[in-house]
Tab-separated table of C-alpha atoms and ligand atoms in Angstrom:
chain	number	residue	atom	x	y	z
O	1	UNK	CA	0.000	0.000	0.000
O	2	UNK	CA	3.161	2.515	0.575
O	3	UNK	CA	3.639	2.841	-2.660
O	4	UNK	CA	0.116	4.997	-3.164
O	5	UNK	CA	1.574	7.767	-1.218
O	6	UNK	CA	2.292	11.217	-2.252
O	7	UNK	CA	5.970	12.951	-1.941
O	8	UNK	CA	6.352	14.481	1.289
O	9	UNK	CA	6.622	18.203	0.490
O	10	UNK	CA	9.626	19.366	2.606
O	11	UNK	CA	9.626	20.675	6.126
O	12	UNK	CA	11.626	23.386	5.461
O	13	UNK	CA	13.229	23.731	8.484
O	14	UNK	CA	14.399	20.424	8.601
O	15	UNK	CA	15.310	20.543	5.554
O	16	UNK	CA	17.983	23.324	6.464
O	17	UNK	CA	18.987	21.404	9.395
O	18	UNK	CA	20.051	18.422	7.105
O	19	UNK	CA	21.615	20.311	4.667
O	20	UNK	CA	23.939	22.375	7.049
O	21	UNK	CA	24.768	18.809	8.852
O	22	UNK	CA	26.149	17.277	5.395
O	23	UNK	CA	28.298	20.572	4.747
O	24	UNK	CA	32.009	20.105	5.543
O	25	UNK	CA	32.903	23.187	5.119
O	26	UNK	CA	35.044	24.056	8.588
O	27	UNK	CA	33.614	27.988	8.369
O	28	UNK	CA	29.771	27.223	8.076
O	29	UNK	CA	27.446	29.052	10.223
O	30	UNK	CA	23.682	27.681	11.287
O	31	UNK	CA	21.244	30.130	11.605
O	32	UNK	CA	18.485	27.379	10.900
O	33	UNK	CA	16.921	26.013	13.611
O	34	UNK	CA	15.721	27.622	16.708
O	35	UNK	CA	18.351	26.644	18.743
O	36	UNK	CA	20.030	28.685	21.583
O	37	UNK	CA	23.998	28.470	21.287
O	38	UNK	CA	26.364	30.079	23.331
O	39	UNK	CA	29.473	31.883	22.604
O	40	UNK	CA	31.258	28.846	22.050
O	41	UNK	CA	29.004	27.755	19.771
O	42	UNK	CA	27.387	24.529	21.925
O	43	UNK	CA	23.803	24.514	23.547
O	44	UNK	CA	24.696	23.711	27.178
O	45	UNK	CA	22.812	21.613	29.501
O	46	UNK	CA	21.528	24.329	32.169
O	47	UNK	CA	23.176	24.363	35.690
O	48	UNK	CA	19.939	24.679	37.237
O	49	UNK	CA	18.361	21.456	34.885
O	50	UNK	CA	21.360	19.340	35.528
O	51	UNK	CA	21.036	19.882	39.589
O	52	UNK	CA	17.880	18.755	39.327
O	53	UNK	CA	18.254	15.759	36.974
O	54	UNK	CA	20.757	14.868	39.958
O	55	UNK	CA	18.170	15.533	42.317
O	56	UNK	CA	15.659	13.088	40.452
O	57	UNK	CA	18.381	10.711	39.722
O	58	UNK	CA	18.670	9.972	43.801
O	59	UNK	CA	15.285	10.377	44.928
O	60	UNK	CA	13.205	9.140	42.003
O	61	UNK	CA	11.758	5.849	43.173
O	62	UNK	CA	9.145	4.337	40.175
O	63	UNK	CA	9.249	5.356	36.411
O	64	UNK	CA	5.174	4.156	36.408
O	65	UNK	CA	2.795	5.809	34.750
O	66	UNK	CA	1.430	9.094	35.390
O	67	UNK	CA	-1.713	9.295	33.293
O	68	UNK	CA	-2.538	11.161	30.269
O	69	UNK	CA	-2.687	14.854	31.128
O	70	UNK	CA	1.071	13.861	32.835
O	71	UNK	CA	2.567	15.573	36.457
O	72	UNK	CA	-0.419	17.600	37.959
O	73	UNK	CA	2.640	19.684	39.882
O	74	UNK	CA	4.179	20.334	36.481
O	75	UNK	CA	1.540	21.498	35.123
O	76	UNK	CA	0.562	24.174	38.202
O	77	UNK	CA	4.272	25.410	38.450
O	78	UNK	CA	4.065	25.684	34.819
O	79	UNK	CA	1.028	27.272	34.323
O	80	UNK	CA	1.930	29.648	37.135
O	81	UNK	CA	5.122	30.910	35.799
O	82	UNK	CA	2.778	31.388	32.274
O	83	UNK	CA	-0.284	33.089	33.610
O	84	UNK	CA	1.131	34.342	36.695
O	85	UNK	CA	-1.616	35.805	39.366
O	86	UNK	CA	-5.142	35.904	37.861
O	87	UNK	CA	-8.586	34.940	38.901
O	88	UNK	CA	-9.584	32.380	36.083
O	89	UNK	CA	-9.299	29.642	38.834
O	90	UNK	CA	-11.611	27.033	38.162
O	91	UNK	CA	-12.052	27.772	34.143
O	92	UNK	CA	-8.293	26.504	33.619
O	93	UNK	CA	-7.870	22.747	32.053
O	94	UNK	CA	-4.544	21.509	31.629
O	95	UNK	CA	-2.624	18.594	30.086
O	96	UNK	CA	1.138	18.138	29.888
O	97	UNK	CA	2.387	17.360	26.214
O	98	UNK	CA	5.214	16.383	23.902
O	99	UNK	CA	6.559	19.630	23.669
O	100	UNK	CA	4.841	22.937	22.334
O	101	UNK	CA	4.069	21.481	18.939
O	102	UNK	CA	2.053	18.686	21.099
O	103	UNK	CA	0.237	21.211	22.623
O	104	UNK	CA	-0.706	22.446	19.542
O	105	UNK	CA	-1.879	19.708	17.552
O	106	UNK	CA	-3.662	19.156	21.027
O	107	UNK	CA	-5.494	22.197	21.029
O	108	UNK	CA	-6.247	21.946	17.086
O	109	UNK	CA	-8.055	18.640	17.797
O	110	UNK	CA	-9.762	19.949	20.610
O	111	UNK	CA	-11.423	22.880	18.464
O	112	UNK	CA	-11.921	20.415	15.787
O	113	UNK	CA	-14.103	18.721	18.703
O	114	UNK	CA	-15.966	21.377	19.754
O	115	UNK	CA	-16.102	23.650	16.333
O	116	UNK	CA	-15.823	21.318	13.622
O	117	UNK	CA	-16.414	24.254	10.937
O	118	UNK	CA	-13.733	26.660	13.037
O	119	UNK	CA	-10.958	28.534	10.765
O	120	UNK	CA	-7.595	29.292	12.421
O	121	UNK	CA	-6.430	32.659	11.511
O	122	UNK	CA	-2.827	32.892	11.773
O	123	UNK	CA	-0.419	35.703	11.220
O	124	UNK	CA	1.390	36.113	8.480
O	125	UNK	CA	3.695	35.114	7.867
O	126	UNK	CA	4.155	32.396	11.006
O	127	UNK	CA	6.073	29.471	12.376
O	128	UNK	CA	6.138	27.128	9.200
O	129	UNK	CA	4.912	23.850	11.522
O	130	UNK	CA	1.075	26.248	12.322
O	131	UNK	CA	-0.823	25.370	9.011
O	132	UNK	CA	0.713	21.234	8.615
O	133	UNK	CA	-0.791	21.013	11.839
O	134	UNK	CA	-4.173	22.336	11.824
O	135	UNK	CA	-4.281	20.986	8.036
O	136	UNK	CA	-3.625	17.616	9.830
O	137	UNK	CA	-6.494	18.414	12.585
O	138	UNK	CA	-8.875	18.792	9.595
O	139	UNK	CA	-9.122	22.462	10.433
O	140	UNK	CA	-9.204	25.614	7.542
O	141	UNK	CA	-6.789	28.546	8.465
O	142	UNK	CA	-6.747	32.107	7.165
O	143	UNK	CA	-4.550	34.913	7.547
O	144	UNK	CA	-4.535	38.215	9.273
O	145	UNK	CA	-2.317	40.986	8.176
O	146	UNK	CA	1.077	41.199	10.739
O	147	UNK	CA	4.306	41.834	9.412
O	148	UNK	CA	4.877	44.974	7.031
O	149	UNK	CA	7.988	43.837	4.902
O	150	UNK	CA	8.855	47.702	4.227
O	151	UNK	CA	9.258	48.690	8.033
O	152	UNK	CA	10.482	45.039	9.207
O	153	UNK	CA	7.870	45.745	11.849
O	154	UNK	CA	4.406	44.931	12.946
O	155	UNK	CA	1.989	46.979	10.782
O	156	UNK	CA	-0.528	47.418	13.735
O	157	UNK	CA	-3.044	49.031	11.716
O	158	UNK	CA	-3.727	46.243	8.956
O	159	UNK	CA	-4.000	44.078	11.629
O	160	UNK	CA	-6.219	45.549	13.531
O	161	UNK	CA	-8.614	46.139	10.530
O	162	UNK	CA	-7.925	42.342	10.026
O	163	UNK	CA	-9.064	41.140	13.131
O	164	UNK	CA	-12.047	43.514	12.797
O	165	UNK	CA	-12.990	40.882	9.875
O	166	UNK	CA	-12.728	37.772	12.094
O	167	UNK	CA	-16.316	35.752	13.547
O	168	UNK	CA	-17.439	35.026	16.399
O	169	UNK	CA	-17.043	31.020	16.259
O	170	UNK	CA	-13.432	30.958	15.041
O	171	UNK	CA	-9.808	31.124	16.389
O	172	UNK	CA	-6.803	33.685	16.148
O	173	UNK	CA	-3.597	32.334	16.690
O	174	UNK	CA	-1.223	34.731	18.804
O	175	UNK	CA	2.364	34.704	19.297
O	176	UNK	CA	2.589	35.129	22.983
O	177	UNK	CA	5.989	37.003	22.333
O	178	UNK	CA	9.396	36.924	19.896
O	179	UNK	CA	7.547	36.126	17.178
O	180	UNK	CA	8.576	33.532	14.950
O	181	UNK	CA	9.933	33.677	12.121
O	182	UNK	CA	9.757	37.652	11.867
O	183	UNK	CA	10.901	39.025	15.713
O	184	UNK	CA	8.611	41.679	15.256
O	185	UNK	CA	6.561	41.538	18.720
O	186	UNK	CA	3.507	44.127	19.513
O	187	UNK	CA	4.035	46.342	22.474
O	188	UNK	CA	1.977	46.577	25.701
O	189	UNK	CA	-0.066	48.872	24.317
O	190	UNK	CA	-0.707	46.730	21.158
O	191	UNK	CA	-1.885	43.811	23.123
O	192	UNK	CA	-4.205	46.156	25.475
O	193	UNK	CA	-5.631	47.073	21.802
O	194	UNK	CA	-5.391	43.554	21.061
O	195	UNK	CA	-7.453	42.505	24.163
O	196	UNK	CA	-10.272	45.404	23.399
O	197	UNK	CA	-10.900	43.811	19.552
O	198	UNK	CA	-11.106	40.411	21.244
O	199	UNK	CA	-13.794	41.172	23.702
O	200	UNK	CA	-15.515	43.045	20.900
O	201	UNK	CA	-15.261	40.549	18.127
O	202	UNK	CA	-15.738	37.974	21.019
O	203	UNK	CA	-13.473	35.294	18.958
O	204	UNK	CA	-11.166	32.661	20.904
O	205	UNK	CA	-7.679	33.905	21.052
O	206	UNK	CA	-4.905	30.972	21.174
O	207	UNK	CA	-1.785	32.324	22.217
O	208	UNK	CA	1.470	30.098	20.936
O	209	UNK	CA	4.120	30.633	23.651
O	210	UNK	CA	7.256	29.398	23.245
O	211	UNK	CA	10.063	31.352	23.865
O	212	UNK	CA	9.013	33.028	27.597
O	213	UNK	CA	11.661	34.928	28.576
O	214	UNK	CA	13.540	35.538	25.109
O	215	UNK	CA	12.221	38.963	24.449
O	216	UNK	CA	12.055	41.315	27.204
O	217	UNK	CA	12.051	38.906	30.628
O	218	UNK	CA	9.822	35.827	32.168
O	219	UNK	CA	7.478	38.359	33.398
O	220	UNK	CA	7.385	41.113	30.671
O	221	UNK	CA	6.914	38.503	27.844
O	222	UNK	CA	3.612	37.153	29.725
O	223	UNK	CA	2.015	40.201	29.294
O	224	UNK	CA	-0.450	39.553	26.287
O	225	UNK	CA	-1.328	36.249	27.383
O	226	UNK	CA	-2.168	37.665	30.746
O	227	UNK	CA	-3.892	40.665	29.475
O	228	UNK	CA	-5.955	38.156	27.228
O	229	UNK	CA	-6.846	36.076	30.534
O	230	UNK	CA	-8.034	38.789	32.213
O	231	UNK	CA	-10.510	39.749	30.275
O	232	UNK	CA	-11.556	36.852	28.331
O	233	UNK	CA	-13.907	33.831	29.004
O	234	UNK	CA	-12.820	31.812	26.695
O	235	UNK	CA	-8.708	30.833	25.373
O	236	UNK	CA	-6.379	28.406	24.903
O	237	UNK	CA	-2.549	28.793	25.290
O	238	UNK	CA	0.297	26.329	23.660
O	239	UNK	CA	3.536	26.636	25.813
O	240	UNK	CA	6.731	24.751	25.568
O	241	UNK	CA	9.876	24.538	27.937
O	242	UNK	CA	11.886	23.740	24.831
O	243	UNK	CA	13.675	27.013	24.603
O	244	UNK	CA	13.549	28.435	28.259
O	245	UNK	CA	15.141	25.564	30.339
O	246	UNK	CA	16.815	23.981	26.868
O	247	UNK	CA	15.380	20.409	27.121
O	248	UNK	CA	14.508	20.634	23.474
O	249	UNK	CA	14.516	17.094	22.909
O	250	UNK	CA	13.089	16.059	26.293
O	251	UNK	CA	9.684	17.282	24.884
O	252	UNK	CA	8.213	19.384	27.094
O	253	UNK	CA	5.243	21.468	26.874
O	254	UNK	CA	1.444	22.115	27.795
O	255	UNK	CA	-1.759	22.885	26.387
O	256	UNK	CA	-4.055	25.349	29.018
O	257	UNK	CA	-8.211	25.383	27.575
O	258	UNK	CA	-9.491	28.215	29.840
O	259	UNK	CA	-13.330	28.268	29.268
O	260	UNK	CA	-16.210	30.583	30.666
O	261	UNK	CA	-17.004	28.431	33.616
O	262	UNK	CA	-15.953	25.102	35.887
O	263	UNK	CA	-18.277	22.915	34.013
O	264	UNK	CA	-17.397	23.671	30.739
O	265	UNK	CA	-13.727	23.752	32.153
O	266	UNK	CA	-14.635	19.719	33.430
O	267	UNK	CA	-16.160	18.885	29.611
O	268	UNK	CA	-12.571	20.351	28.413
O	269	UNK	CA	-10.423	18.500	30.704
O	270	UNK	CA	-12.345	15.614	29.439
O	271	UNK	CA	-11.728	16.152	26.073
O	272	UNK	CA	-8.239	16.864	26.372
O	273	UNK	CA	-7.514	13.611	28.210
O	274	UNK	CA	-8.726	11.703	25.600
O	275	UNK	CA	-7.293	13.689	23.082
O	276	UNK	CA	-3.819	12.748	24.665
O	277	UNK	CA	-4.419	9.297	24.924
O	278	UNK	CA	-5.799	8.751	21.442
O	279	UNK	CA	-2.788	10.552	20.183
O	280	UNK	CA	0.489	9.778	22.241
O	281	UNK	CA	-1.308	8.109	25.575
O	282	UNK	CA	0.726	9.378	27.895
O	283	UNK	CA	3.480	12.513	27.623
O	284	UNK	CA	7.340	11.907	28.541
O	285	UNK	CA	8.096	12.682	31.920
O	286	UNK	CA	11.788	13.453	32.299
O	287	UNK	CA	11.764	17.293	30.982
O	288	UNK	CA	8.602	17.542	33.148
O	289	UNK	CA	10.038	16.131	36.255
O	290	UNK	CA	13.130	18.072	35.946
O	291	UNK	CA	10.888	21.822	35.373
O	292	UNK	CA	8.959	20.729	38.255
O	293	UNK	CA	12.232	20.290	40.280
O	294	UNK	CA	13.463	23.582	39.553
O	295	UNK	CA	10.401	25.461	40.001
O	296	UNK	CA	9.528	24.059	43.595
O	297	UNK	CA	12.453	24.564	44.933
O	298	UNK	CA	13.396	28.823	45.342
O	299	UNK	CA	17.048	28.485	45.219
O	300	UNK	CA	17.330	26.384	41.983
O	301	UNK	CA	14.706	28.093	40.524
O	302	UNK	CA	16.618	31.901	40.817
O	303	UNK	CA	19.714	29.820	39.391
O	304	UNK	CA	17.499	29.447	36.413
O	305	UNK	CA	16.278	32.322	36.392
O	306	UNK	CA	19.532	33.797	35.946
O	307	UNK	CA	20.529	31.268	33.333
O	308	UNK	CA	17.253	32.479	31.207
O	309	UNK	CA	18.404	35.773	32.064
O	310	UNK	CA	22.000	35.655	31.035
O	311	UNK	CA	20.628	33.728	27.505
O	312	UNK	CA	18.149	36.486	26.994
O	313	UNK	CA	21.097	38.952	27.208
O	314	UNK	CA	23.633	37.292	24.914
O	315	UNK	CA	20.403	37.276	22.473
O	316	UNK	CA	20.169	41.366	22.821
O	317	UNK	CA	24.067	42.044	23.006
O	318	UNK	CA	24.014	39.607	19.584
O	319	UNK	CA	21.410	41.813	17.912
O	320	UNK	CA	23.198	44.810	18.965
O	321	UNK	CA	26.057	44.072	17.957
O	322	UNK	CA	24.872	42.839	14.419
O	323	UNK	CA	23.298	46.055	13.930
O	324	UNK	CA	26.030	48.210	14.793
O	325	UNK	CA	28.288	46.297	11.939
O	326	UNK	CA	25.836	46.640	9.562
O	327	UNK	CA	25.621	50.331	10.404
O	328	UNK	CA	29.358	50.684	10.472
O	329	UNK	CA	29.676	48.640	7.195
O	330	UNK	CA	26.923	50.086	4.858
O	331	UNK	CA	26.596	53.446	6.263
O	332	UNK	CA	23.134	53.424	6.713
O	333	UNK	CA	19.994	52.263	9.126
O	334	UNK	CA	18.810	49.102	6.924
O	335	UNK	CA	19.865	46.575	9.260
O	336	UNK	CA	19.309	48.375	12.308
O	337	UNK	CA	15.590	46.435	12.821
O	338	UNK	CA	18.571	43.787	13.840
O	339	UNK	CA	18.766	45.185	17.232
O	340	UNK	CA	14.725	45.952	17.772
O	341	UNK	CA	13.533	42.844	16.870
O	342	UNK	CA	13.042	40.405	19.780
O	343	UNK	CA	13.799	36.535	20.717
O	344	UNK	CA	15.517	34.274	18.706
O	345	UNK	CA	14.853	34.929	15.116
O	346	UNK	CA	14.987	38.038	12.568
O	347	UNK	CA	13.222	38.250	9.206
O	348	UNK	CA	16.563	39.275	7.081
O	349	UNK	CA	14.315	40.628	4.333
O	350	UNK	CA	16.284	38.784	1.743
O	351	UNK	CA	15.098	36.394	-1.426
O	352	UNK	CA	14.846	32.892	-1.591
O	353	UNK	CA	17.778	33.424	-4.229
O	354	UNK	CA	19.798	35.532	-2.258
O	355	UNK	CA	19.273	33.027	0.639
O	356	UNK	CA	20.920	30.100	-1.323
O	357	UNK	CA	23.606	32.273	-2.477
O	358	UNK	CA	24.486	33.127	1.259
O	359	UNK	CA	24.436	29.120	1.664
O	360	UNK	CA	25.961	28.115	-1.333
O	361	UNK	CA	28.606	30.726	-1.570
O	362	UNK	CA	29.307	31.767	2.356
O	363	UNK	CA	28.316	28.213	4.182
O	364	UNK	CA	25.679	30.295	6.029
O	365	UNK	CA	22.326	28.723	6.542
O	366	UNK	CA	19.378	29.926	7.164
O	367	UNK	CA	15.346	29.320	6.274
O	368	UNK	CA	14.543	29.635	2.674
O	369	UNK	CA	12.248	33.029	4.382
O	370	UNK	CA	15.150	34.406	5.022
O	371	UNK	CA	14.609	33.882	9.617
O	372	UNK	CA	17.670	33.932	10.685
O	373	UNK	CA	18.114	32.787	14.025
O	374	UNK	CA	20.082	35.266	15.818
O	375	UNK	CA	20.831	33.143	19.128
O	376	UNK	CA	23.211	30.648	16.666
O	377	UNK	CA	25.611	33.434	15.668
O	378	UNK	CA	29.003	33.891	17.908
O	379	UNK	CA	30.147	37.561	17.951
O	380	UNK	CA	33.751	35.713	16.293
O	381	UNK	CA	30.905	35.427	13.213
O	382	UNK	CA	29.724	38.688	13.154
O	383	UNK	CA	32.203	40.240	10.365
O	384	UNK	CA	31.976	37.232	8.458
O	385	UNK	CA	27.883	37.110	8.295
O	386	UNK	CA	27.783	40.657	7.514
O	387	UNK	CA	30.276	40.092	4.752
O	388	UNK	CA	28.441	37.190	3.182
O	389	UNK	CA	25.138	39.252	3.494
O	390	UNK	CA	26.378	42.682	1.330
O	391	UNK	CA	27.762	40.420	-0.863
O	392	UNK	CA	24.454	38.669	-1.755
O	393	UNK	CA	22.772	41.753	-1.920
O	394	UNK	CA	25.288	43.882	-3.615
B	401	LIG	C1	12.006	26.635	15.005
B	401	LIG	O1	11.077	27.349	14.633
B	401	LIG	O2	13.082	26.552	14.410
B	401	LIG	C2	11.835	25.829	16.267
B	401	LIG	O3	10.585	26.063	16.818
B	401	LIG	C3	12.132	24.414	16.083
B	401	LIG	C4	11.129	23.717	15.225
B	401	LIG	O4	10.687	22.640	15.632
B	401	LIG	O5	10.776	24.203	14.144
């Protein structure tokens, strides 16, 4: 029966990842992948996670199952360090999940449950994994105005006259903050505005939150989601612990359903249980167990803290930096969105072409979109990106 399949189209991030593996070239620099690295180029194990997986390792006494929606105290610390102090207890339904993309083919089933004829608008552009999953969840997607290419920013006004377009019974994906792939994020202000057109329109906001604590600090980058919360009956939220305690491939996420009241909240927490056992029956535990270490205990979790902290800052110093060359270089502002963009990744604002002359002639890799990711370039790289890039665009 294989043989009546279709050709995968390719995952294009993947597909970078692969190709920048089978280059020899000693010089070649990743910008692919949303991967943290530090200076010397490596993604380190935190201090803070590897205490605690020696914490586990000695007092861990069963590796037996946990159930479908995974470790209850994961998902409260979690949830707490996500929505921080609010008054939705009660409405909140949580289950723990294989990472943030689990949460979100979670959620995508679960409004394919409840709203079979729901459309996901998503910004555009977004993360490249948003429509193969809701395509997959036998959901239709649209797209609301974001990004203006000219300005490398958000163009707040299209979007808002967007949104103004969106029903009642569907769903607007949200980046929660350091949006991916442009790093153009909206401003306090923008998600008060934000909050205001949601009550209005009365459509469920689903806020994809990945990179907490990338963009302006644990606390800061929580504000939209919490400004959503406080004012709406009904969300859902994707989170992942990927990126903030690196455990990437530990899989580690969750998927929050807040609905208008504790009965509903009940028929969701339901529905999500099953919806994790029909699709992966139970998450992984290990990434769990070790964020649920750090986050009960106050003295390992201010040592991560400060690790999230000191990543956040390399991120910022790298931007700066990158801007300032280009500024030095060309002579001129172009680049200097570089240091104003937040989180990991930058929209260069460079062709497809020019992208796979950058690879082909300069080992440098990055997304066929041209998202860089700015957290996988050393300082040492700096002159030699910036080089590569005038000469593509020259
Ligand atoms: C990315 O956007 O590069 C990351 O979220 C990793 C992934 O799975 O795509």
């Amino acid at each position: 029966m294989l043989e009546r399949l279709d050709e995968t189209p390719p995952q294009i991030i993947m597909q970078v990842a692969a190709e920048f593996a089978a280059d020899h070239r000693a010089n070649k620099i990743d910008l692919g992948i949303g991967v943290y690295r530090a200076e010397d180029g490596t993604t380190p194990i935190l201090q803070s996670v590897l205490e605690a997986e020696r914490r586990l390792l000695k007092s861990e006494t069963t590796k037996s199952y946990l159930g479908p929606a995974g470790d209850p105290d994961f998902n409260l610390a979690m949830s707490e360090i996500i929505l921080g102090r609010h008054s939705a207890q009660g409405r909140i339904s949580i289950v723990q999940t294989p990472g943030g993309s689990g949460a979100l083919r979670l959620l995508f089933d679960l409004i394919k449950r409840a709203n079979p004829d729901a459309t996901i608008w998503l910004p555009g552009p977004t993360w490249a994994n948003h429509v193969p999953t809701l395509t997959q969840a036998g959901l239709k997607h649209r797209t609301y105005r974001y990004f203006d290419s000219v300005t490398l920013g958000v163009d707040f006004a299209a979007m808002r006259a967007s949104l103004e377009q969106v029903p009642e019974t569907d769903v607007v994906l949200f980046h929660g903050c350091c949006h991916n792939p442009t790093g153009a994020d909206l401003s306090a202000e923008q998600w008060d505005a934000i909050t205001q057109i949601v009550q209005e329109r009365k459509f469920t906001p689903l806020v994809d939150i990945a990179y907490q604590g990338f963009a302006n600090g644990l606390e800061e980058d929580a504000y939209g989601v919490r400004s959503l919360l406080a004012h709406t009956p009904e969300m859902f939220i994707a989170s992942s612990c990927s990126k903030n305690f690196a455990i990437y491939r530990e899989r580690t996420g969750m998927a929050i359903a807040i609905s208008a009241n504790a009965d509903i909240a009940a028929l969701a927490m339901g529905q999500m249980r099953d919806l994790a056992r029909v699709g992966h029956s139970m998450p992984p535990d290990h990434g769990a167990a070790i964020v649920r270490t750090i986050l009960r205990d106050p003295e390992l979790s201010d040592i991560w803290k400060q690790e999230l902290e000191d990543m956040r800052l390399r991120i910022s110093e790298i931007r700066e930096a990158l801007a300032t060359a280009f500024r030095v270089r060309t002579n001129s502002d172009r680049f200097d969105f570089l240091a104003t963009h937040r989180g990991m990744f930058s929209l260069l604002g460079i062709t497809p072409q020019q992208v796979g002359r950058l690879r082909d002639g300069h080992a440098v890799y990055m997304v066929s979109d041209s998202r860089m990711n700015v957290a996988g370039l050393r300082h040492e790289q700096i002159g030699q990106f910036v080089e590569a890039v005038l000469s593509v665009i020259d």
